[in-house]
Amino acid sequence: MTAVTVIEQLHDHLLPLGLAGVDNNLETHLERAGRENPSYADFLLGLVAEETSFRKDKSLTGRIQQSRLPYVKTLEQFDFAFQPSIDKRQIQELQTLRFVHEAENVVFLGPPGVGKTHLSVALAMEAMKAGFSAHYSTAQDLVTDLGKAAREGKLAQKLKTYLRPKVLVIDEIGYLPLDELGATLLFQLVSTRYERGSILLTSNKSFADWGSIFNDTVLASAILDRLLHHATTVNIRGQSYRLKERKKAGLLSAPAIALEDSKPKN
Ligand code: ADP
Ligand code: MG
């Protein structure tokens, strides 16, 4: 009877003290202590470690939410056998996050569906697990957002959203051409982040075609110059994984598959 009262009192203390991790798992720890008879110090260490790991998980969840990733995918979920043009060792080197420490960039190039977004998201996840902040945006959303801020005279403030995170994913450059303001804003962002924070960038266009994305070859080469000075480029040549899944489901007719497969692999 008294034991219950003590446990209730403990719960009454734990939450106001901000010890939610211990509060959630108190009974489990007490039961284990009853079975295993640890020393007082070991028992206390178990509780404190519980709180630490709870806080780490919570702050990771917060970082993931703030990052605006379109989905959570990991490197473990990536099937390297399906995409042999990717050098797995290169991705493993990126997984060490040396590039984040050194504020280097990573560029994924390739046709749709080959895993560019998946790999960027997975590396951003790795960075967040290691305690770094990350932010995701498509190129289009980013320039729309910055353009709106520029018109409202709030550009400097808005730029911080994209400058502060240690890892910034800029997805899908090249699907839509950028107007002059968009191109200039992107240049400003890339120049300011240069050697300060990493950019993970994806594009379906080869670097040679960047002039047409920006409608300005000088600006395009100025952006590329900064982006690629310290960067790893991963060129993915292969089939769309989405297509593979549709093929498996039998949703595509044979000629359509043949057409897609015969696309130039650049
Ligand atoms: P991209 O950005 O290159 O157009 P995505 O990264 O969005 O392509 O990939 C499309 C879908 O296929 C996503 O759901 C992704 O998780 C999955 N996918 C792509 N490549 C692979 C792969 N090699 N292994 C596992 N899933 C993959
Ligand atoms: Mg994508």
CSV table of C-alpha atoms and ligand atoms in Angstrom, one decimal:
chain,number,residue,atom,x,y,z
A,1,MET,CA,0.0,0.0,0.0
A,2,THR,CA,2.7,2.5,1.0
A,3,ALA,CA,4.8,1.4,-2.0
A,4,VAL,CA,2.0,2.6,-4.3
A,5,THR,CA,1.8,5.9,-2.5
A,6,VAL,CA,5.6,6.4,-2.8
A,7,ILE,CA,5.4,5.7,-6.6
A,8,GLU,CA,2.5,8.1,-6.9
A,9,GLN,CA,4.5,10.7,-5.0
A,10,LEU,CA,7.5,10.0,-7.3
A,11,HIS,CA,5.3,10.6,-10.4
A,12,ASP,CA,4.1,13.8,-8.8
A,13,HIS,CA,7.6,15.1,-8.5
A,14,LEU,CA,9.1,13.8,-11.8
A,15,LEU,CA,7.0,15.7,-14.3
A,16,PRO,CA,7.2,19.1,-12.7
A,17,LEU,CA,11.0,18.5,-12.5
A,18,GLY,CA,10.9,17.9,-16.3
A,19,LEU,CA,12.1,14.3,-15.9
A,20,ALA,CA,9.6,12.8,-18.4
A,21,GLY,CA,11.9,10.0,-19.5
A,22,VAL,CA,12.1,8.7,-15.9
A,23,ASP,CA,8.4,9.4,-15.3
A,24,ASN,CA,7.5,7.2,-18.4
A,25,ASN,CA,9.6,4.3,-17.4
A,26,LEU,CA,9.7,4.4,-13.6
A,27,GLU,CA,7.8,1.1,-13.1
A,28,THR,CA,10.0,-0.8,-15.6
A,29,HIS,CA,13.1,0.3,-13.8
A,30,LEU,CA,11.6,-0.5,-10.4
A,31,GLU,CA,10.5,-4.0,-11.5
A,32,ARG,CA,14.0,-4.7,-13.0
A,33,ALA,CA,15.6,-3.5,-9.8
A,34,GLY,CA,13.4,-5.9,-7.9
A,35,ARG,CA,14.6,-8.7,-10.0
A,36,GLU,CA,18.2,-7.9,-10.5
A,37,ASN,CA,19.1,-6.2,-7.3
A,38,PRO,CA,21.5,-3.6,-8.7
A,39,SER,CA,23.7,-1.4,-6.5
A,40,TYR,CA,22.1,2.0,-5.6
A,41,ALA,CA,24.6,3.7,-7.9
A,42,ASP,CA,23.7,1.3,-10.8
A,43,PHE,CA,20.0,1.9,-10.3
A,44,LEU,CA,20.4,5.6,-10.3
A,45,LEU,CA,22.6,5.4,-13.4
A,46,GLY,CA,19.9,3.4,-15.2
A,47,LEU,CA,17.4,6.2,-14.4
A,48,VAL,CA,19.6,9.0,-15.4
A,49,ALA,CA,20.6,7.3,-18.7
A,50,GLU,CA,16.9,6.7,-19.4
A,51,GLU,CA,16.3,10.5,-19.2
A,52,THR,CA,19.3,11.3,-21.4
A,53,SER,CA,18.2,8.9,-24.1
A,54,PHE,CA,14.6,10.2,-23.9
A,55,ARG,CA,15.8,13.8,-24.3
A,56,LYS,CA,18.0,12.8,-27.3
A,57,ASP,CA,15.1,11.1,-29.0
A,58,LYS,CA,12.8,14.0,-28.3
A,59,SER,CA,15.2,16.6,-29.7
A,60,LEU,CA,15.8,14.4,-32.8
A,61,THR,CA,12.0,14.2,-33.3
A,62,GLY,CA,11.9,18.0,-33.0
A,63,ARG,CA,14.8,18.5,-35.4
A,64,ILE,CA,13.1,16.1,-37.9
A,65,GLN,CA,9.8,18.0,-37.7
A,66,GLN,CA,11.6,21.4,-38.2
A,67,SER,CA,13.6,20.1,-41.1
A,68,ARG,CA,10.4,19.8,-43.3
A,69,LEU,CA,11.7,16.6,-44.9
A,70,PRO,CA,9.1,15.3,-47.3
A,71,TYR,CA,9.5,11.8,-45.9
A,72,VAL,CA,11.8,9.9,-43.6
A,73,LYS,CA,14.0,7.5,-45.5
A,74,THR,CA,17.3,6.0,-44.3
A,75,LEU,CA,20.4,4.7,-46.0
A,76,GLU,CA,19.6,1.2,-44.7
A,77,GLN,CA,16.4,1.4,-46.8
A,78,PHE,CA,18.3,2.2,-50.0
A,79,ASP,CA,18.9,-0.8,-52.3
A,80,PHE,CA,22.4,-0.3,-53.7
A,81,ALA,CA,22.1,-3.4,-55.8
A,82,PHE,CA,19.3,-1.8,-57.8
A,83,GLN,CA,21.4,1.2,-58.6
A,84,PRO,CA,24.9,-0.1,-59.5
A,85,SER,CA,26.1,3.2,-60.9
A,86,ILE,CA,26.3,4.5,-57.3
A,87,ASP,CA,29.6,3.8,-55.6
A,88,LYS,CA,28.4,2.5,-52.2
A,89,ARG,CA,31.8,3.4,-50.6
A,90,GLN,CA,31.3,7.0,-51.7
A,91,ILE,CA,27.9,7.1,-49.9
A,92,GLN,CA,29.5,5.4,-46.9
A,93,GLU,CA,32.1,8.1,-46.8
A,94,LEU,CA,29.3,10.7,-46.9
A,95,GLN,CA,27.7,8.8,-44.0
A,96,THR,CA,30.7,9.6,-41.8
A,97,LEU,CA,29.4,13.2,-42.1
A,98,ARG,CA,32.9,14.5,-42.6
A,99,PHE,CA,31.3,16.7,-45.4
A,100,VAL,CA,29.1,18.3,-42.7
A,101,HIS,CA,32.0,19.0,-40.4
A,102,GLU,CA,33.9,20.6,-43.3
A,103,ALA,CA,30.8,22.5,-44.7
A,104,GLU,CA,31.2,20.7,-48.0
A,105,ASN,CA,28.4,20.1,-50.5
A,106,VAL,CA,26.9,17.0,-52.1
A,107,VAL,CA,25.2,17.1,-55.5
A,108,PHE,CA,23.1,14.2,-56.8
A,109,LEU,CA,22.5,14.2,-60.5
A,110,GLY,CA,20.3,11.9,-62.5
A,111,PRO,CA,16.9,11.2,-64.1
A,112,PRO,CA,13.7,11.0,-62.1
A,113,GLY,CA,13.1,8.1,-59.7
A,114,VAL,CA,16.8,7.0,-59.3
A,115,GLY,CA,17.0,7.9,-55.6
A,116,LYS,CA,18.3,11.5,-55.5
A,117,THR,CA,15.8,12.7,-53.0
A,118,HIS,CA,16.0,9.5,-51.0
A,119,LEU,CA,19.7,9.8,-50.6
A,120,SER,CA,19.6,13.5,-49.7
A,121,VAL,CA,16.9,12.9,-47.1
A,122,ALA,CA,18.8,9.9,-45.7
A,123,LEU,CA,22.0,11.9,-45.3
A,124,ALA,CA,20.1,14.8,-43.7
A,125,MET,CA,18.7,12.2,-41.3
A,126,GLU,CA,22.2,11.0,-40.5
A,127,ALA,CA,23.3,14.6,-39.8
A,128,MET,CA,20.2,15.2,-37.5
A,129,LYS,CA,20.9,11.9,-35.7
A,130,ALA,CA,24.4,13.3,-35.0
A,131,GLY,CA,22.9,16.4,-33.6
A,132,PHE,CA,23.1,18.8,-36.6
A,133,SER,CA,20.2,20.8,-37.8
A,134,ALA,CA,18.9,20.3,-41.3
A,135,HIS,CA,16.3,21.9,-43.6
A,136,TYR,CA,14.7,20.7,-46.7
A,137,SER,CA,13.1,22.6,-49.6
A,138,THR,CA,12.6,22.2,-53.3
A,139,ALA,CA,14.4,24.8,-55.3
A,140,GLN,CA,11.0,26.1,-56.5
A,141,ASP,CA,9.6,26.5,-53.0
A,142,LEU,CA,12.8,28.1,-51.8
A,143,VAL,CA,12.9,30.8,-54.5
A,144,THR,CA,9.2,31.5,-54.1
A,145,ASP,CA,9.7,31.9,-50.3
A,146,LEU,CA,12.7,34.1,-50.7
A,147,GLY,CA,11.1,36.1,-53.5
A,148,LYS,CA,8.1,36.8,-51.3
A,149,ALA,CA,10.3,37.9,-48.5
A,150,ALA,CA,12.3,40.2,-50.8
A,151,ARG,CA,9.1,41.9,-52.0
A,152,GLU,CA,8.1,42.4,-48.4
A,153,GLY,CA,11.5,43.8,-47.4
A,154,LYS,CA,12.2,40.8,-45.2
A,155,LEU,CA,14.9,39.1,-47.2
A,156,ALA,CA,17.7,39.2,-44.7
A,157,GLN,CA,15.4,37.7,-42.0
A,158,LYS,CA,14.1,35.0,-44.3
A,159,LEU,CA,17.6,34.1,-45.5
A,160,LYS,CA,18.4,33.0,-42.0
A,161,THR,CA,15.9,30.1,-42.3
A,162,TYR,CA,18.2,28.8,-45.1
A,163,LEU,CA,21.5,29.9,-43.6
A,164,ARG,CA,21.1,28.6,-40.1
A,165,PRO,CA,20.8,24.8,-40.6
A,166,LYS,CA,24.1,23.1,-40.9
A,167,VAL,CA,22.6,21.0,-43.7
A,168,LEU,CA,20.4,22.5,-46.4
A,169,VAL,CA,18.7,20.2,-48.9
A,170,ILE,CA,17.8,22.0,-52.2
A,171,ASP,CA,15.8,19.4,-54.1
A,172,GLU,CA,14.9,19.4,-57.8
A,173,ILE,CA,16.9,22.1,-59.4
A,174,GLY,CA,16.1,22.2,-63.0
A,175,TYR,CA,12.6,20.8,-63.2
A,176,LEU,CA,11.4,24.3,-63.7
A,177,PRO,CA,13.4,27.2,-65.0
A,178,LEU,CA,14.1,30.0,-62.6
A,179,ASP,CA,13.2,33.6,-63.3
A,180,GLU,CA,15.8,36.4,-62.9
A,181,LEU,CA,14.9,37.2,-59.3
A,182,GLY,CA,14.8,33.5,-58.4
A,183,ALA,CA,18.2,32.9,-59.9
A,184,THR,CA,19.7,35.9,-58.2
A,185,LEU,CA,18.3,34.8,-54.8
A,186,LEU,CA,19.6,31.3,-55.2
A,187,PHE,CA,23.1,32.7,-56.1
A,188,GLN,CA,22.9,34.9,-53.0
A,189,LEU,CA,22.1,31.9,-50.8
A,190,VAL,CA,24.7,29.6,-52.3
A,191,SER,CA,27.4,32.3,-51.9
A,192,THR,CA,26.5,33.1,-48.3
A,193,ARG,CA,26.5,29.4,-47.3
A,194,TYR,CA,29.8,28.9,-49.1
A,195,GLU,CA,32.2,27.2,-46.7
A,196,ARG,CA,29.8,27.8,-43.8
A,197,GLY,CA,27.2,25.1,-44.2
A,198,SER,CA,26.6,22.1,-46.4
A,199,ILE,CA,24.2,22.0,-49.3
A,200,LEU,CA,22.7,18.7,-50.5
A,201,LEU,CA,21.4,19.4,-53.9
A,202,THR,CA,19.6,17.3,-56.5
A,203,SER,CA,19.1,17.9,-60.2
A,204,ASN,CA,17.8,16.1,-63.2
A,205,LYS,CA,20.0,18.3,-65.4
A,206,SER,CA,23.7,17.9,-66.0
A,207,PHE,CA,25.9,20.9,-65.1
A,208,ALA,CA,26.3,21.8,-68.8
A,209,ASP,CA,22.5,22.5,-68.8
A,210,TRP,CA,22.5,24.8,-65.8
A,211,GLY,CA,22.8,27.9,-68.0
A,212,SER,CA,19.3,27.2,-69.3
A,213,ILE,CA,17.9,26.6,-65.8
A,214,PHE,CA,19.1,30.1,-64.8
A,215,ASN,CA,18.6,31.6,-68.2
A,216,ASP,CA,22.0,33.1,-67.6
A,217,THR,CA,25.3,31.3,-68.2
A,218,VAL,CA,27.4,33.7,-66.2
A,219,LEU,CA,25.2,33.4,-63.1
A,220,ALA,CA,25.0,29.6,-63.6
A,221,SER,CA,28.8,29.3,-63.7
A,222,ALA,CA,29.2,31.6,-60.7
A,223,ILE,CA,26.8,29.4,-58.7
A,224,LEU,CA,28.5,26.2,-59.8
A,225,ASP,CA,31.9,27.6,-59.0
A,226,ARG,CA,31.0,28.1,-55.4
A,227,LEU,CA,28.8,25.0,-55.1
A,228,LEU,CA,31.4,22.6,-56.5
A,229,HIS,CA,34.6,24.1,-55.0
A,230,HIS,CA,34.3,21.7,-52.1
A,231,ALA,CA,31.8,19.1,-53.2
A,232,THR,CA,31.1,15.4,-53.9
A,233,THR,CA,29.1,14.8,-57.1
A,234,VAL,CA,27.1,11.6,-57.3
A,235,ASN,CA,26.1,10.9,-60.9
A,236,ILE,CA,23.3,8.3,-60.9
A,237,ARG,CA,22.7,6.6,-64.3
A,238,GLY,CA,20.0,4.0,-64.1
A,239,GLN,CA,16.4,3.0,-64.0
A,240,SER,CA,13.7,4.6,-62.0
A,241,TYR,CA,12.9,2.8,-58.8
A,242,ARG,CA,9.3,4.0,-59.1
A,243,LEU,CA,9.1,2.3,-62.5
A,244,LYS,CA,10.4,-0.9,-61.1
A,245,GLU,CA,7.7,-0.9,-58.4
A,246,ARG,CA,5.0,-0.2,-61.0
A,247,LYS,CA,6.4,-2.9,-63.3
A,248,LYS,CA,6.4,-5.3,-60.3
A,249,ALA,CA,2.7,-4.5,-59.7
A,250,GLY,CA,2.0,-5.2,-63.4
A,251,LEU,CA,0.7,-1.7,-64.0
A,252,LEU,CA,2.7,-0.9,-67.0
A,253,SER,CA,2.3,-2.3,-70.5
A,254,ALA,CA,5.4,-3.7,-72.1
A,255,PRO,CA,6.0,-1.0,-74.8
A,256,ALA,CA,5.8,1.8,-72.1
A,257,ILE,CA,8.5,0.0,-70.1
A,258,ALA,CA,10.7,-0.5,-73.2
A,259,LEU,CA,10.4,3.2,-73.9
A,260,GLU,CA,11.4,4.3,-70.4
A,261,ASP,CA,14.3,1.8,-70.3
A,262,SER,CA,15.7,3.0,-73.6
A,263,LYS,CA,16.0,6.6,-72.3
A,264,PRO,CA,19.5,8.0,-72.7
A,265,LYS,CA,21.4,7.2,-69.6
A,266,ASN,CA,23.2,10.4,-68.8
B,1,ADP,P1,14.4,11.0,-57.4
B,1,ADP,O1,14.5,12.1,-56.4
B,1,ADP,O2,15.7,10.6,-58.0
B,1,ADP,O3,13.4,11.4,-58.5
B,1,ADP,P2,13.4,9.4,-55.2
B,1,ADP,O4,14.6,9.5,-54.3
B,1,ADP,O5,12.3,10.2,-54.8
B,1,ADP,O6,13.9,9.7,-56.7
B,1,ADP,O7,13.0,7.9,-55.4
B,1,ADP,C1,11.7,7.6,-55.8
B,1,ADP,C2,11.1,6.5,-54.8
B,1,ADP,O8,11.8,5.3,-55.0
B,1,ADP,C3,11.3,6.9,-53.3
B,1,ADP,O9,10.2,6.4,-52.7
B,1,ADP,C4,12.6,6.2,-52.9
B,1,ADP,O10,12.6,5.9,-51.6
B,1,ADP,C5,12.5,5.0,-53.8
B,1,ADP,N1,13.9,4.5,-54.2
B,1,ADP,C6,14.6,5.1,-55.2
B,1,ADP,N2,15.7,4.4,-55.4
B,1,ADP,C7,15.7,3.4,-54.4
B,1,ADP,C8,16.7,2.4,-54.1
B,1,ADP,N3,17.8,2.1,-54.8
B,1,ADP,N4,16.3,1.6,-53.1
B,1,ADP,C9,15.2,1.7,-52.4
B,1,ADP,N5,14.3,2.7,-52.7
B,1,ADP,C10,14.5,3.5,-53.7
B,2,MG,MG,13.3,13.7,-56.1
